[in-house]
PDB file of C-alpha atoms in Angstrom:
ATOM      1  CA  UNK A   1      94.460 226.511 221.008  1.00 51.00           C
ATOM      2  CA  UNK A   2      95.067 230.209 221.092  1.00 52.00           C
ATOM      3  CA  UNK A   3      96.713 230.546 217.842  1.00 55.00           C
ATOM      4  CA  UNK A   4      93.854 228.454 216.068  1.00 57.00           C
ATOM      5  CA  UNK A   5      91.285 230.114 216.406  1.00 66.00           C
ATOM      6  CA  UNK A   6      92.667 233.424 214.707  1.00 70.00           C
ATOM      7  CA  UNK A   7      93.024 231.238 211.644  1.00 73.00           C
ATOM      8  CA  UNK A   8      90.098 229.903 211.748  1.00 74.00           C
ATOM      9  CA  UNK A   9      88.742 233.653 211.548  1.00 74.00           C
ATOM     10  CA  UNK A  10      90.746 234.242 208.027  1.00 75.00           C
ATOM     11  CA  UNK A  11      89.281 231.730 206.854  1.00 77.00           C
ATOM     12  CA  UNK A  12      85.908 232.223 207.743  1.00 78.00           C
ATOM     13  CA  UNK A  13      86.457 235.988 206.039  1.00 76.00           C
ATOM     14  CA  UNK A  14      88.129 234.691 203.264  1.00 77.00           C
ATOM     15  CA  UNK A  15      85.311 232.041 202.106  1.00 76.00           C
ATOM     16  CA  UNK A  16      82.496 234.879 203.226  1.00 73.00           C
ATOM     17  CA  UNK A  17      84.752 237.171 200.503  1.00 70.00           C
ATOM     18  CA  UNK A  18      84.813 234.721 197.698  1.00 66.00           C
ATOM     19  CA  UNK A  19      80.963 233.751 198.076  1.00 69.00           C
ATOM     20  CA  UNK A  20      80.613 237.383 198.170  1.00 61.00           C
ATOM     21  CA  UNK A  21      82.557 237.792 194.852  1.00 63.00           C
ATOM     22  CA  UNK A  22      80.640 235.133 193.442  1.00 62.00           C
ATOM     23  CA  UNK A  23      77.007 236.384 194.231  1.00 57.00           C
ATOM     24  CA  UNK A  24      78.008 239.996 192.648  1.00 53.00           C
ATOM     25  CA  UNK A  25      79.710 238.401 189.724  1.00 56.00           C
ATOM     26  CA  UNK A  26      76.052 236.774 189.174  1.00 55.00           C
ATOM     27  CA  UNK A  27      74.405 239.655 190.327  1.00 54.00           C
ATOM     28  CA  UNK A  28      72.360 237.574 192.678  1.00 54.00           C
ATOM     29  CA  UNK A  29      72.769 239.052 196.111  1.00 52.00           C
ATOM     30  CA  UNK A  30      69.577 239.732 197.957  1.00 55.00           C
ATOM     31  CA  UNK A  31      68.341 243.194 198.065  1.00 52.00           C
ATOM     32  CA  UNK A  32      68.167 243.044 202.135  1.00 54.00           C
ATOM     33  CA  UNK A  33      72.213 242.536 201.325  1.00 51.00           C
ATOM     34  CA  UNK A  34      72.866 245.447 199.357  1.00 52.00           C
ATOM     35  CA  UNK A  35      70.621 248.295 198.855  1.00 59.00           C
ATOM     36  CA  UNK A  36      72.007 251.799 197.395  1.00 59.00           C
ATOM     37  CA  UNK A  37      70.801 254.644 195.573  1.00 68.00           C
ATOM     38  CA  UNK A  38      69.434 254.635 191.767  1.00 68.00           C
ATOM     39  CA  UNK A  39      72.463 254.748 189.470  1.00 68.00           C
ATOM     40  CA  UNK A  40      72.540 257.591 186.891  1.00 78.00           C
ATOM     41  CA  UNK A  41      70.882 256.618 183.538  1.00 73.00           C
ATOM     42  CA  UNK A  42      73.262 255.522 181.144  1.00 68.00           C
ATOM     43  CA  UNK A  43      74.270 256.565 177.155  1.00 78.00           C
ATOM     44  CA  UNK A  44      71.704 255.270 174.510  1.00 75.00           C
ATOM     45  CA  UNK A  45      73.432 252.236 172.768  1.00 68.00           C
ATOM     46  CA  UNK A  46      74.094 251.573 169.615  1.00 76.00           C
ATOM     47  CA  UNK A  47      71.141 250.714 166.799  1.00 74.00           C
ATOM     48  CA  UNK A  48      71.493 246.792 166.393  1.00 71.00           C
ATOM     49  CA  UNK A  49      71.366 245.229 163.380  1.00 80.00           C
ATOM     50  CA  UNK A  50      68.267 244.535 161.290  1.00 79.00           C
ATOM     51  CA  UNK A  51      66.336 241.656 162.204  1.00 74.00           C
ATOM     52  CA  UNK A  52      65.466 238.649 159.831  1.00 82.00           C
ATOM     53  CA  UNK A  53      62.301 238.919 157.597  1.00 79.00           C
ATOM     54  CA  UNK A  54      59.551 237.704 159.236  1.00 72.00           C
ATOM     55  CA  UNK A  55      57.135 234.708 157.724  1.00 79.00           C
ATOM     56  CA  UNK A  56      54.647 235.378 155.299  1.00 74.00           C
ATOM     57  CA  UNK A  57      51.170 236.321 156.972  1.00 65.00           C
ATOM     58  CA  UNK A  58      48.135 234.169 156.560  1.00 74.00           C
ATOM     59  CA  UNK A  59      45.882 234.869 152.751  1.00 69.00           C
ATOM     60  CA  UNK A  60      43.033 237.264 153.696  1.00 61.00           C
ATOM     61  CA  UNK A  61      39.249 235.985 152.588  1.00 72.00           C
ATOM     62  CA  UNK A  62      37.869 236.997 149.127  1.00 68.00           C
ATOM     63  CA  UNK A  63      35.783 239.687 149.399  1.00 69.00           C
ATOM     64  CA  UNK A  64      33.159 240.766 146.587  1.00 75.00           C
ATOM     65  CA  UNK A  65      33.482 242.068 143.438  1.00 76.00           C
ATOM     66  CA  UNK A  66      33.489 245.789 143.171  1.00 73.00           C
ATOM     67  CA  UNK A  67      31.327 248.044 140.662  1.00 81.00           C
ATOM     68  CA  UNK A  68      32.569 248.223 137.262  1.00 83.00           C
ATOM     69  CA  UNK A  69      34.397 251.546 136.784  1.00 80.00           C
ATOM     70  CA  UNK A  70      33.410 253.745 133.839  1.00 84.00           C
ATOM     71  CA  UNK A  71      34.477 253.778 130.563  1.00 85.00           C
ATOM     72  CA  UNK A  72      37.968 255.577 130.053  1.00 82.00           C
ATOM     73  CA  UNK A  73      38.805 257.952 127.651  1.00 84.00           C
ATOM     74  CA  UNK A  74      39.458 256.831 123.536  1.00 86.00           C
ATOM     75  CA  UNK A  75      43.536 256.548 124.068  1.00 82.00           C
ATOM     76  CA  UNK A  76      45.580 258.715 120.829  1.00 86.00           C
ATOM     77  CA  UNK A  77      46.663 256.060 118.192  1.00 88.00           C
ATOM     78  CA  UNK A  78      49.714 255.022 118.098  1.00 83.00           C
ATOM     79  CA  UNK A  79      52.188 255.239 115.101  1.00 85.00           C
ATOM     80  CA  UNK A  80      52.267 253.651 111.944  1.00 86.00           C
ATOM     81  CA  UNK A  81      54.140 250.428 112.088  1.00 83.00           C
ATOM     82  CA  UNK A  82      56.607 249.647 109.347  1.00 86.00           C
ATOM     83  CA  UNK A  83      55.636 247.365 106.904  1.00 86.00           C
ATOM     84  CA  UNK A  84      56.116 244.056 107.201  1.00 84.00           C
ATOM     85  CA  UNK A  85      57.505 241.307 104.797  1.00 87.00           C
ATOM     86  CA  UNK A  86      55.717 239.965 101.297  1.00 86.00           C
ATOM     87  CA  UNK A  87      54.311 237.040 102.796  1.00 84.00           C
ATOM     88  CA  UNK A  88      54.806 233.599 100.636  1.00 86.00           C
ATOM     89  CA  UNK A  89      52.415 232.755  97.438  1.00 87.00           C
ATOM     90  CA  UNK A  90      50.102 230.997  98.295  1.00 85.00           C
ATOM     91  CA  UNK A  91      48.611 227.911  96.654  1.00 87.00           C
ATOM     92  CA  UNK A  92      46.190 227.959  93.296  1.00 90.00           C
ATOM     93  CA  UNK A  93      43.114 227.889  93.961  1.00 86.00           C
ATOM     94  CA  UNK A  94      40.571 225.188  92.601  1.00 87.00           C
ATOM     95  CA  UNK A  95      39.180 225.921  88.454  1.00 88.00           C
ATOM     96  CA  UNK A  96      35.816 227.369  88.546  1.00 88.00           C
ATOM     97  CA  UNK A  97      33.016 226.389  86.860  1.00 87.00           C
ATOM     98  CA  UNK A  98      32.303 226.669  83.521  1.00 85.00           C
ATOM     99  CA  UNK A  99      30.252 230.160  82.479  1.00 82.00           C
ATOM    100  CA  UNK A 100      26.998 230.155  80.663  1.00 79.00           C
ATOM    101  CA  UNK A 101      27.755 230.554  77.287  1.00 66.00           C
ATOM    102  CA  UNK A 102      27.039 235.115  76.282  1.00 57.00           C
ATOM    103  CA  UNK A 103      25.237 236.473  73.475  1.00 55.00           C
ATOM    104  CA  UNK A 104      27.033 236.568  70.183  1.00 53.00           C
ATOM    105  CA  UNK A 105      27.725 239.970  69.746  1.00 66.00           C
ATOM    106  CA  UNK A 106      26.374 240.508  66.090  1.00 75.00           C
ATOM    107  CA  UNK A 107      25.594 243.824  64.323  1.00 85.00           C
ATOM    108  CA  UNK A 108      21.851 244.762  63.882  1.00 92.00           C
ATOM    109  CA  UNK A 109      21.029 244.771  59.709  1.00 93.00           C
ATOM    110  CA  UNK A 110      18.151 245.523  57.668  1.00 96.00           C
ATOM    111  CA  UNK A 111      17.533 246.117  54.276  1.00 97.00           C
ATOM    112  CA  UNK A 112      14.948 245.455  51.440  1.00 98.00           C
ATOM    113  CA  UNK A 113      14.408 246.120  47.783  1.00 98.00           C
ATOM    114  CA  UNK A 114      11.580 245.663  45.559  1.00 96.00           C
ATOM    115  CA  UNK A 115      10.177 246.180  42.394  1.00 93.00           C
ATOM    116  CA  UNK A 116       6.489 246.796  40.592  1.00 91.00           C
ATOM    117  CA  UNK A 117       5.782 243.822  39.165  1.00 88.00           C
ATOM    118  CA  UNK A 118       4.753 244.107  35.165  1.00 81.00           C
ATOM    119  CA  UNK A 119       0.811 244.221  34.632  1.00 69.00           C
ATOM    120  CA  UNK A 120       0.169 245.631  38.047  1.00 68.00           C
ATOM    121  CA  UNK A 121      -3.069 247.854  37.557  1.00 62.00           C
ATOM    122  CA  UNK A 122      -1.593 251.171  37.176  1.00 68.00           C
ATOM    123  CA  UNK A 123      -2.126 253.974  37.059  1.00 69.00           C
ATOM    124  CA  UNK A 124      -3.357 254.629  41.075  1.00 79.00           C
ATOM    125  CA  UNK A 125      -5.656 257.617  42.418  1.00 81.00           C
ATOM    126  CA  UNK A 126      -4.029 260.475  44.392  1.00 84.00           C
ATOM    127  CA  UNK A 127      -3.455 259.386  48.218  1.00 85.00           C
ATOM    128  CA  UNK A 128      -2.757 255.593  47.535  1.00 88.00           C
ATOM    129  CA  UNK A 129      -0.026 253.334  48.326  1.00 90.00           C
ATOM    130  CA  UNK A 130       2.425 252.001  45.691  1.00 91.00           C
ATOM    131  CA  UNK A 131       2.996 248.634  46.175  1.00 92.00           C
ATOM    132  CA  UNK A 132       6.105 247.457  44.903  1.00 93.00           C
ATOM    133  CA  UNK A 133       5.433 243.771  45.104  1.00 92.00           C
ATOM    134  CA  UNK A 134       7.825 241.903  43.647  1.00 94.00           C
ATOM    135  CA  UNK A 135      10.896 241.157  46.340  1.00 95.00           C
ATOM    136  CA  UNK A 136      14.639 241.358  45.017  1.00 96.00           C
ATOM    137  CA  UNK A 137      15.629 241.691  48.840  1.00 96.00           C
ATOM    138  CA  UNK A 138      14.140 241.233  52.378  1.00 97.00           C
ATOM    139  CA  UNK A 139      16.098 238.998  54.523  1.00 95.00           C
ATOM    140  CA  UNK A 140      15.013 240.473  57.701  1.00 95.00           C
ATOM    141  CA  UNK A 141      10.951 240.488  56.534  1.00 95.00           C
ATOM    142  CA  UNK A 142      10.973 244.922  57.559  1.00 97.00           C
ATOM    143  CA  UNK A 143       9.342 245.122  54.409  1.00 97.00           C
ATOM    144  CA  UNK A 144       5.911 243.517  53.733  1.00 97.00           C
ATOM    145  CA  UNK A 145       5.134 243.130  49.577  1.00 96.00           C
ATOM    146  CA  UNK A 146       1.201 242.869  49.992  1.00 95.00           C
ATOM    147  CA  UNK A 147       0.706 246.586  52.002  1.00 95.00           C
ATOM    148  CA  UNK A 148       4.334 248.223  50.314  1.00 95.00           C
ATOM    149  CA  UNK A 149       5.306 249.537  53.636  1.00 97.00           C
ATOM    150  CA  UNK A 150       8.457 249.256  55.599  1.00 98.00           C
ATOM    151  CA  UNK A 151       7.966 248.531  59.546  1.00 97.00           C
ATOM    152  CA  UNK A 152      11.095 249.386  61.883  1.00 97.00           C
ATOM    153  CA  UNK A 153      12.595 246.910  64.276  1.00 96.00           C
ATOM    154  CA  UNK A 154      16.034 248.032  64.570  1.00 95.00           C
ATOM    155  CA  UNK A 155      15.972 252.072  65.552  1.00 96.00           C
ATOM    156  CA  UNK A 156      18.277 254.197  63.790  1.00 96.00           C
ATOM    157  CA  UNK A 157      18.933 255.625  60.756  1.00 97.00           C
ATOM    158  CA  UNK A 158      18.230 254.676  57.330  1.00 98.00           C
ATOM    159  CA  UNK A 159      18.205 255.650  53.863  1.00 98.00           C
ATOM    160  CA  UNK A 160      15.250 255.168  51.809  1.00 98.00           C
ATOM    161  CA  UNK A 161      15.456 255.595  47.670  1.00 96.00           C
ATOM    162  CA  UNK A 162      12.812 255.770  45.174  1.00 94.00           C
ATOM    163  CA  UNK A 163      12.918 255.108  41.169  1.00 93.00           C
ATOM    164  CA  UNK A 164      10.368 255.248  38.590  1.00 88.00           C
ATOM    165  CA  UNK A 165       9.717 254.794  35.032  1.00 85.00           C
ATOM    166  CA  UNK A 166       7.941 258.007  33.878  1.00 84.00           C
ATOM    167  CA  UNK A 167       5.056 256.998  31.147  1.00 79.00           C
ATOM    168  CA  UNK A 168       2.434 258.618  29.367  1.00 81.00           C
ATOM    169  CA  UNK A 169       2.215 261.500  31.971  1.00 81.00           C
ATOM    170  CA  UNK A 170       3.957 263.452  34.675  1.00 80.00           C
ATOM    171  CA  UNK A 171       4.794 261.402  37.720  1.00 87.00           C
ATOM    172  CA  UNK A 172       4.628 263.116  41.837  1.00 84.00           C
ATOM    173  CA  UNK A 173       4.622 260.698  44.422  1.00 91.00           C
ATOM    174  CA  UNK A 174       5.427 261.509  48.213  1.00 92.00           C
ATOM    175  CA  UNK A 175       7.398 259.632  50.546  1.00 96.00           C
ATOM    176  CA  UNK A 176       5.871 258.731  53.851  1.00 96.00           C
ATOM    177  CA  UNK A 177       6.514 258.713  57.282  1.00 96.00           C
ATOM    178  CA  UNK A 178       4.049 257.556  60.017  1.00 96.00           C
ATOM    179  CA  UNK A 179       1.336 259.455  57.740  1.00 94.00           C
ATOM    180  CA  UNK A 180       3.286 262.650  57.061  1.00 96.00           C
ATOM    181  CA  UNK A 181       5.432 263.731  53.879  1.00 94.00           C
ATOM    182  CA  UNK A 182       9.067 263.140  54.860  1.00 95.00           C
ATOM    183  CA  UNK A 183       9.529 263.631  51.099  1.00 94.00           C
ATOM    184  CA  UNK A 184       8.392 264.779  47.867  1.00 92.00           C
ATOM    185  CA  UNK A 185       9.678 263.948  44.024  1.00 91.00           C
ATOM    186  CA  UNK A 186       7.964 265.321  40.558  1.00 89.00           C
ATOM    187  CA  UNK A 187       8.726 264.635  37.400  1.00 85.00           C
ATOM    188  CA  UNK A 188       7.322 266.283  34.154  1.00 85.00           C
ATOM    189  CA  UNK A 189       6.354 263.983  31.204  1.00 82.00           C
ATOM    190  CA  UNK A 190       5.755 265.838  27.565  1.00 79.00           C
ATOM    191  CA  UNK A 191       4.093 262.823  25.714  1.00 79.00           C
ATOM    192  CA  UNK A 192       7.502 261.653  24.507  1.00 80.00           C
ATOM    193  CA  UNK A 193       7.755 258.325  22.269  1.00 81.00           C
ATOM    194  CA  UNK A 194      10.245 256.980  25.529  1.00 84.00           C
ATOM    195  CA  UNK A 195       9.078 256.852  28.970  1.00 83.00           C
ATOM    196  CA  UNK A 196      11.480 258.946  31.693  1.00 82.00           C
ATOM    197  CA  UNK A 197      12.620 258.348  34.657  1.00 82.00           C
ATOM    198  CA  UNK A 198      12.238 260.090  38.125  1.00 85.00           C
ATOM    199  CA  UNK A 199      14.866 258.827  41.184  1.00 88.00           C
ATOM    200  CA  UNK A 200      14.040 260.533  44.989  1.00 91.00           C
ATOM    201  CA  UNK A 201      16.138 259.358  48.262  1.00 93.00           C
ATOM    202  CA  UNK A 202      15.766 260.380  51.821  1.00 96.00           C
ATOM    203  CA  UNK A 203      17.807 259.842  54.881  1.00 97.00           C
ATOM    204  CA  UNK A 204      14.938 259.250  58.021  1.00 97.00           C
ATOM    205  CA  UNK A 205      15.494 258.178  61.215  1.00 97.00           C
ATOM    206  CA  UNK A 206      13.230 255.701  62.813  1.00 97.00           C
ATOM    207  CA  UNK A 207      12.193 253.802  65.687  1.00 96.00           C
ATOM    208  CA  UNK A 208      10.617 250.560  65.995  1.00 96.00           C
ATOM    209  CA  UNK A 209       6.603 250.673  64.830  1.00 96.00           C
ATOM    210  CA  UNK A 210       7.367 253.309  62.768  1.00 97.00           C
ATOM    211  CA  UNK A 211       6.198 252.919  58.733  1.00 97.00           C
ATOM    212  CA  UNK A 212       7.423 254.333  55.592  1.00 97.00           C
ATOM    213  CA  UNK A 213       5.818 253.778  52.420  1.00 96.00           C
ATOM    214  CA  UNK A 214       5.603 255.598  48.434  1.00 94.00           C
ATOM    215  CA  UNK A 215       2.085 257.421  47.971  1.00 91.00           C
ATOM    216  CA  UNK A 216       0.846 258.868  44.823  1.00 87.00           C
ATOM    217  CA  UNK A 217       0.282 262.319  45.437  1.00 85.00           C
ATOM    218  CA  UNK A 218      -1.579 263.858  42.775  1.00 83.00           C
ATOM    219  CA  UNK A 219      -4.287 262.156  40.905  1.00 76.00           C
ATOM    220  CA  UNK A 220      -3.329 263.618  37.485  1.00 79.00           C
ATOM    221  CA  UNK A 221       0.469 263.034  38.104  1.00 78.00           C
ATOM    222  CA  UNK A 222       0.481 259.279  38.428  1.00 75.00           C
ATOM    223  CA  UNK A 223       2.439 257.901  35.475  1.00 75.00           C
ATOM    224  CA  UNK A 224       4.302 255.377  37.350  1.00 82.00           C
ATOM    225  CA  UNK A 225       5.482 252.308  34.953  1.00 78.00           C
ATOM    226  CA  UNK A 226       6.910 248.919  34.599  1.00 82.00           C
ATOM    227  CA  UNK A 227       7.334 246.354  32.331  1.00 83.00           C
ATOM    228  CA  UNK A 228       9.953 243.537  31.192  1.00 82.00           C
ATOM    229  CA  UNK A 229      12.221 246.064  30.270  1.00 84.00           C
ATOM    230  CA  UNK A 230      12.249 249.079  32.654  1.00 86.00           C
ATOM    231  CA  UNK A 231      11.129 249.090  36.366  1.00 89.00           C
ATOM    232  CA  UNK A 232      10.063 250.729  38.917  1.00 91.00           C
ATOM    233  CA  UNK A 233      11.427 250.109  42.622  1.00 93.00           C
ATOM    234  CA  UNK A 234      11.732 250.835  46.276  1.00 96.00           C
ATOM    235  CA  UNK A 235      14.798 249.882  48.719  1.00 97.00           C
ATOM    236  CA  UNK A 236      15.777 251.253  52.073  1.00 97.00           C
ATOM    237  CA  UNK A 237      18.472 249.954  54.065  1.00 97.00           C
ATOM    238  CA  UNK A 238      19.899 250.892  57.772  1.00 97.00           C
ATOM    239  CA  UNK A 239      22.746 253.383  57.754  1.00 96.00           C
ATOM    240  CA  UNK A 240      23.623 253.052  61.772  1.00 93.00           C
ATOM    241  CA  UNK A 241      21.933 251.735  64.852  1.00 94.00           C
ATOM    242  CA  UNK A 242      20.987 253.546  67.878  1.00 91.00           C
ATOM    243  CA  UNK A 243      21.675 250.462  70.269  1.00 86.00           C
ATOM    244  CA  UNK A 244      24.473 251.005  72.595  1.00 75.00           C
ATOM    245  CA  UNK A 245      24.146 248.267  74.703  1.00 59.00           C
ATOM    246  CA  UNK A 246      25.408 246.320  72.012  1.00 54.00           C
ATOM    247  CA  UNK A 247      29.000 245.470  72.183  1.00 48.00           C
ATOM    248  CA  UNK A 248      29.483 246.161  68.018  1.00 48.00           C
ATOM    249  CA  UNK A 249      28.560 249.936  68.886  1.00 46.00           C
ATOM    250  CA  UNK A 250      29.926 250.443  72.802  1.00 41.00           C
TER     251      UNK A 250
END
């Protein structure tokens, strides 16, 4: 009984050490078991690795539109691209309608000629018109056969010529324009057995309206004669138009 009881003792210290083990190696033993002084603080440890990204945080509300911002400055212009390809022909196009048919491009003309026809009362007082009535040419009707004058329609230039028989006196006659002398022709007659002959031509330039004509101008110099034999006439013709809208004269 005596030596029992020591053994029992060892045992009883050896379970009380191994609970005791136990409870530190958990760190669970009561304060009231074990209470000493604040440890010293210990080393910083080291920085642990970076965590995992976190989730994606909830959309905030729309809020309202803000105030338009003013107008920025005129950027500098950029360079000159190269040129790019010749793009492909493209398809013909539909034919047009037909044009109005243009004005024939024809040159202006006029011309006349006439004669005194035989046993026209002659001779005339000083200031009248000769009328050379008989027509050898007037296609474009400038000259009229009943008054002996010429009336423009195409302006320009023309040449106007004069010939008379000379008989049984002198012959002047003038040739007029608009009422003025553009011209004057004399011819002396010395009571020869054959009449004479006096020729006059003037280059005038007219405009439509105007008038030329032959007028006696002295009324002691009017021998001015025709008969079936020898004449008497008056012809002007155009020399050049003054048109130049007209595509024969551009």
């Amino acid at each position: 009984m005596t030596t029992l009881k020591p053994l029992s003792f060892l045992l009883l210290l050896l379970f009380l050490q191994v609970r005791l083990s136990a409870l530190l190696e958990d760190n669970k033993i009561p304060p009231s078991l074990c209470t000493g002084h604040p440890g010293i603080p210990g080393s910083p440890g080291v920085h642990g690795s970076p965590g995992l990204p976190g989730r994606d945080g909830r959309d905030g509300r729309d809020s309202a539109p803000g105030e338009k911002g003013e107008k920025g400055d005129t950027g500098a212009p950029g360079e000159t691209g190269e040129r790019g390809l010749t793009g492909d022909k493209g398809d013909p196009g539909e034919r047009g309608q037909k044009g109005e048919a243009g004005q024939c491009a024809v040159a202006p003309k006029s011309a006349f000629s006439a004669k005194v026809s035989e046993g026209r009362d002659l001779p005339l007082p000083a200031g009248h018109t000769v009328v050379f009535d008989k027509i050898l040419l007037n296609q474009q009707g400038d000259y009229n056969p009943e008054t002996g004058r010429f009336t423009c329609k195409v302006p320009g230039v023309y040449y106007f010529a004069v010939h008379a028989t000379v008989y049984r006196t002198s012959l002047q006659f003038d040739l007029m324009k608009n009422g003025h002398v553009a011209a004057s022709y004399f011819q002396f007659f010395g009571n020869w057995p054959k009449p004479a002959s006096l020729s006059g031509g003037s280059l005038l330039h007219v405009v439509p309206g105007d008038q030329v004509w032959v007028q006696m101008a002295l009324g002691e110099y009017n021998g001015i004669y025709s008969s079936t034999k020898t004449d008497s006439t008056f012809s002007g013709f155009l020399v050049y138009s003054d048109w130049k809208n007209s595509a024969v004269f551009a």
